[in-house]
XYZ file of C-alpha atoms in Angstrom:
287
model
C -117.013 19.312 16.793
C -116.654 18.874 12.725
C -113.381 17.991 12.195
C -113.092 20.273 8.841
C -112.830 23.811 9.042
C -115.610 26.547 7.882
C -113.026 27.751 5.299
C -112.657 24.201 3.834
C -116.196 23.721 2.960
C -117.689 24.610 -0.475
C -120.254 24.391 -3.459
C -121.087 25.031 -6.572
C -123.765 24.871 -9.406
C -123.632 21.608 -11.056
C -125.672 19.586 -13.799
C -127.266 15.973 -12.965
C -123.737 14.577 -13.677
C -121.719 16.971 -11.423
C -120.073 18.469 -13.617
C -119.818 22.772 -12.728
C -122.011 25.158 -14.624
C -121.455 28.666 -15.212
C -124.906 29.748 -13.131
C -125.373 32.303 -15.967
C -125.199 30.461 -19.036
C -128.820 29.632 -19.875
C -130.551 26.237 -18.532
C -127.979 26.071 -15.565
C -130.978 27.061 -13.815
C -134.194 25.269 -14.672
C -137.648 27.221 -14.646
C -141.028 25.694 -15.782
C -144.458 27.031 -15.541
C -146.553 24.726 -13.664
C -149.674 26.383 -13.824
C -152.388 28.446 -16.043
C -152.044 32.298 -15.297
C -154.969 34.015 -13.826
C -156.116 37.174 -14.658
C -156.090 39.240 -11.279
C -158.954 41.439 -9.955
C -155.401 44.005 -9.753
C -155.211 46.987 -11.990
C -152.640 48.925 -12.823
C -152.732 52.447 -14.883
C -150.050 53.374 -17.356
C -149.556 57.122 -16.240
C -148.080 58.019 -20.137
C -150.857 56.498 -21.835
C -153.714 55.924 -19.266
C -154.396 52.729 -20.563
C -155.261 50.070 -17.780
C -153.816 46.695 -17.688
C -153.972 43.421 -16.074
C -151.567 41.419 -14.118
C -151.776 37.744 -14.343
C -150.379 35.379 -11.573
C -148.157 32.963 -12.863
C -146.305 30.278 -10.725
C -143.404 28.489 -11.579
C -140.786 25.583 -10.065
C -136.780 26.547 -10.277
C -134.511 23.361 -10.014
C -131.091 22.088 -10.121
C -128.067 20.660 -8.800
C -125.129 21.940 -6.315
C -122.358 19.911 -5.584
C -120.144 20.290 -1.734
C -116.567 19.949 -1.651
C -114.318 19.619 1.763
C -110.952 18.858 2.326
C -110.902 17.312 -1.373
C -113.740 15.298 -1.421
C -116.568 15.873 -3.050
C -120.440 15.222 -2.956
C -122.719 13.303 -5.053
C -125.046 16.095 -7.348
C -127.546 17.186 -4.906
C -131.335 18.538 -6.448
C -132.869 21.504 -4.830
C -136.466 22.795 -6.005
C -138.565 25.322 -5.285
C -141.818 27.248 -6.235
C -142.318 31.035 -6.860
C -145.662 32.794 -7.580
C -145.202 35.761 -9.494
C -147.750 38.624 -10.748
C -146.736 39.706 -14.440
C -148.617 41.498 -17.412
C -148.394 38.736 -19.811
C -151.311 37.131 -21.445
C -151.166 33.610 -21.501
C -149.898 33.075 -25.276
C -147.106 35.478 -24.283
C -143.733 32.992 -23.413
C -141.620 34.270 -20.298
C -137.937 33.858 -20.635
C -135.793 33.507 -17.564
C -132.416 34.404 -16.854
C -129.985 34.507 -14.119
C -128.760 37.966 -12.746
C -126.663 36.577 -9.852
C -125.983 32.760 -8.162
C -124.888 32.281 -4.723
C -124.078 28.902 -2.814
C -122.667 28.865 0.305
C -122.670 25.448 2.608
C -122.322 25.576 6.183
C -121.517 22.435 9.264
C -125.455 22.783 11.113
C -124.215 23.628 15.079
C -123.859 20.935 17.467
C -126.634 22.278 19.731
C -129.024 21.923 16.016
C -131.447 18.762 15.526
C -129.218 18.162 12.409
C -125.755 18.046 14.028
C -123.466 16.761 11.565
C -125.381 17.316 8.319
C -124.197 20.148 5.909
C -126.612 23.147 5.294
C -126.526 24.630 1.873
C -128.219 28.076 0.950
C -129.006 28.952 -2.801
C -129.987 32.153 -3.550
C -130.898 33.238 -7.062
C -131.564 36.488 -8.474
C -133.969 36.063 -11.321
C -134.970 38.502 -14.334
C -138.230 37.380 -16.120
C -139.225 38.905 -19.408
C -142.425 38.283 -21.154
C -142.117 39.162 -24.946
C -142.981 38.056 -28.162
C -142.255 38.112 -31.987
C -144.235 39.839 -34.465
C -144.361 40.827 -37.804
C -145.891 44.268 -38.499
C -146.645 44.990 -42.458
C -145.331 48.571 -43.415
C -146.562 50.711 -46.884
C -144.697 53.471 -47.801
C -144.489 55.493 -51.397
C -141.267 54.986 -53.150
C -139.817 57.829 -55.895
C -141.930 59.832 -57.818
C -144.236 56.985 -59.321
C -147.606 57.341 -56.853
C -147.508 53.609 -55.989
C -147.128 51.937 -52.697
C -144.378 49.389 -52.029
C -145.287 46.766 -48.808
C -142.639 45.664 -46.380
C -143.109 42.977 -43.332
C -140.689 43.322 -40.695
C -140.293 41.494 -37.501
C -140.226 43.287 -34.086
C -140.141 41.972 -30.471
C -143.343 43.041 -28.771
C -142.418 43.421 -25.147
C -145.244 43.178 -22.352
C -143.482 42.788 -18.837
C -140.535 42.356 -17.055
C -140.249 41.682 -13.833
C -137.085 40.458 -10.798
C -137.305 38.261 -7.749
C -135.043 36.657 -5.685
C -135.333 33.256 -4.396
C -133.735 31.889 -1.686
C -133.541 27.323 -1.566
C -132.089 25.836 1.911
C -131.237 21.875 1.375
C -129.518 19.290 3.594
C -126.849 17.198 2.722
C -124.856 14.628 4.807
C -120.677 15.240 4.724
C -118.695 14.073 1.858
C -117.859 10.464 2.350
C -114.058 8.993 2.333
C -115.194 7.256 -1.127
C -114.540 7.298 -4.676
C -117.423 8.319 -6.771
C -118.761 6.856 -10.239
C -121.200 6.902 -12.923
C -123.136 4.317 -15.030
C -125.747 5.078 -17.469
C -127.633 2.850 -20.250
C -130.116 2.591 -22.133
C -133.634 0.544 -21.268
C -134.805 -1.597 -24.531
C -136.847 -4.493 -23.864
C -140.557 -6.136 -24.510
C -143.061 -5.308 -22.117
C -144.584 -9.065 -21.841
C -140.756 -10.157 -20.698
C -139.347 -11.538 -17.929
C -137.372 -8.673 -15.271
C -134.075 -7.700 -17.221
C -130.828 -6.924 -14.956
C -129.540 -3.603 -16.467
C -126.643 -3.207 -13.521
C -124.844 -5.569 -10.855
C -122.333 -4.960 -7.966
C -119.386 -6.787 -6.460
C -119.602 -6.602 -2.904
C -118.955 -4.258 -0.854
C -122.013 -2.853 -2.415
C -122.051 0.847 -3.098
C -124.575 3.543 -2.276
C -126.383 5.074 -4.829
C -128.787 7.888 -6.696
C -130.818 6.343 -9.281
C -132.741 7.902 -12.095
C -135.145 6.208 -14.164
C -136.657 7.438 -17.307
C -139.713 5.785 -19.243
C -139.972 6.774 -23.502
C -142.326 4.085 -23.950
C -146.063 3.837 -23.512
C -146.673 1.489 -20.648
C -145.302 1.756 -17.455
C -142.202 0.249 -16.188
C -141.289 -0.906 -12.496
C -137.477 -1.040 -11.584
C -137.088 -3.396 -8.868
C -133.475 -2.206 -6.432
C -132.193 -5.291 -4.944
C -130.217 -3.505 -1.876
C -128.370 -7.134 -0.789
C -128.798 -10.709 -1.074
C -132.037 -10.635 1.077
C -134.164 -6.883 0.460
C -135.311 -5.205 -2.307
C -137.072 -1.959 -3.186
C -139.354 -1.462 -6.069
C -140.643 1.980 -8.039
C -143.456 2.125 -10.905
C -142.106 4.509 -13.579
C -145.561 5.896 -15.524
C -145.214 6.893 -19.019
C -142.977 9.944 -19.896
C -141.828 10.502 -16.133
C -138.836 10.413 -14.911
C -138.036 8.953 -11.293
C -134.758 9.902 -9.097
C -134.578 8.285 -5.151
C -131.647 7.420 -3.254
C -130.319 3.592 -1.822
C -127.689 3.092 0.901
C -126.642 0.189 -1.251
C -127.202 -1.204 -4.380
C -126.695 -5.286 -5.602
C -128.828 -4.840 -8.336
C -131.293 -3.391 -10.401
C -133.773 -5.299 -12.442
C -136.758 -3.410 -15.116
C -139.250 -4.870 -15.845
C -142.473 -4.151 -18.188
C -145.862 -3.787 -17.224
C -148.355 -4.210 -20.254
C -149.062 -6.534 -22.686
C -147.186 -6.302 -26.145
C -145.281 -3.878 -27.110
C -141.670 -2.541 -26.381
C -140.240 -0.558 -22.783
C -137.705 2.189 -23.535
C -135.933 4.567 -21.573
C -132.737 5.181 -19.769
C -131.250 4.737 -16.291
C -128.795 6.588 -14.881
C -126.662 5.831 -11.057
C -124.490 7.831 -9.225
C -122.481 5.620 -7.149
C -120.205 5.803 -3.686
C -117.446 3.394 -3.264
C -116.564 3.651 0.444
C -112.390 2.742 0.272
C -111.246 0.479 2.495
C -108.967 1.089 4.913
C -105.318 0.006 4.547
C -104.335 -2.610 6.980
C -100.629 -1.740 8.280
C -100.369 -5.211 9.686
C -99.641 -6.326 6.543
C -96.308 -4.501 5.437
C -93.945 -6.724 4.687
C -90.976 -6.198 7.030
């Protein structure tokens, strides 16, 4: 039986920091097209103009973050991801723009009789409006007063081609929020490739818990090297221009190092870290 009630358990949109975003304003929501339309062997016929068009299938990833609160504590920013395939009339210079009609979280305790008994279930869904337009200029001639000359004018108009709605609904799973204080250490990754491993963060014990994310700006890749205690260690190649995020159930250290010849590593690191408190000892009130 979860000791919190239904009614104490929330969640909301959040960026990578956890801070709350309005899910309307743009980029609370990411979208990215993640691969090349293609044309369709589907027509459709404009009944006004019987012209016949094409629709292209286009498919796309939408991201984030959500954050769960209960009984005052609060989560660590969790990601959720997912992919959409969508059929639009939009040739394949045409940009799509994406906004957000309507964003809905709602977490929920997974039953006791459920193979994930004590983990938190979170449902996402997201209306979505996608509009595929683009500017042009159109070059008008007119004759001006009584003087049988023509006068040219260029004026820019948004040529739309599509619009189209979905909605899209993203199921994660999240363990509860911990008794633990929360914090957050970024940097900045500047060192030569040919170097010896730099420590960029270190951690009193008790060690805490932590999301890391890694991001390489330089042109070799980079290998951060997690040293979870005194005795294990995990390691993770960053490639050039990607960005890496995994989770540790403790954290002593974390070392970069380059991999290349020459040259200098650059990027930036980023941890989310849990603090479990520890528990006060009433033993030791003075009398």
């Amino acid at each position: 039986m979860s000791p919190f009630a239904p009614s104490e358990l929330s969640c909301y949109l959040s960026d990578e920091k956890g801070q709350r975003l309005d899910p309307l304003k743009t980029n609370a929501i990411y979208y990215k097209e993640i691969v090349s339309r293609r044309k369709q062997l589907l027509e459709l016929t404009k009944l006004q103009t019987g012209e016949t068009i094409f629709l292209q299938q286009v498919t796309i990833t939408i991201s984030g973050f959500v954050v769960v609160t209960t009984n005052q504590l609060s989560s660590n920013p969790i990601s959720f991801s997912a992919t959409k395939e969508l059929l639009i009339s939009a040739p394949e210079e045409v940009p799509l723009t994406f906004s957000v009609k309507q964003c809905r979280c709602e977490a929920l305790f997974c039953p006791q009789e459920d193979e994930k008994e004590g983990q938190i279930k979170v449902i996402i869904n997201i209306d979505t409006i996608v509009d595929a337009e683009k500017q042009r200029k159109i070059l008008l001639g007119s004759k001006t007063g009584s003087a049988p000359f023509k006068e040219k004018m260029c004026i820019e108009t948004m040529n739309i081609f599509d619009s189209v709605s979905f909605q899209q609904k993203i199921t994660v799973f999240t363990n509860k929020p911990m008794d633990s204080s929360t914090s957050h250490i970024s940097g900045h990754i500047v060192q030569h490739c040919s170097e010896p491993a730099k420590v960029y963060f270190r951690a009193i014990d008790p060690f805490p818990s932590a999301q890391i994310q890694i991001e390489n700006h330089s042109d070799c890749p980079m290998k951060a090297i997690v040293h979870v205690d005194h005795e294990r260690k995990v390691s993770q190649i960053i490639e050039k221009d990607q960005k890496v995020r995994f989770d540790v159930s403790e954290i002593q250290r974390l070392v970069i190092k380059g991999d290349g010849e020459g040259g200098v590593c650059e990027g930036a690191f980023s941890l989310f870290l849990s603090h479990k408190k520890k528990p006060v000892s009433r033993d030791s009130d003075l009398d």
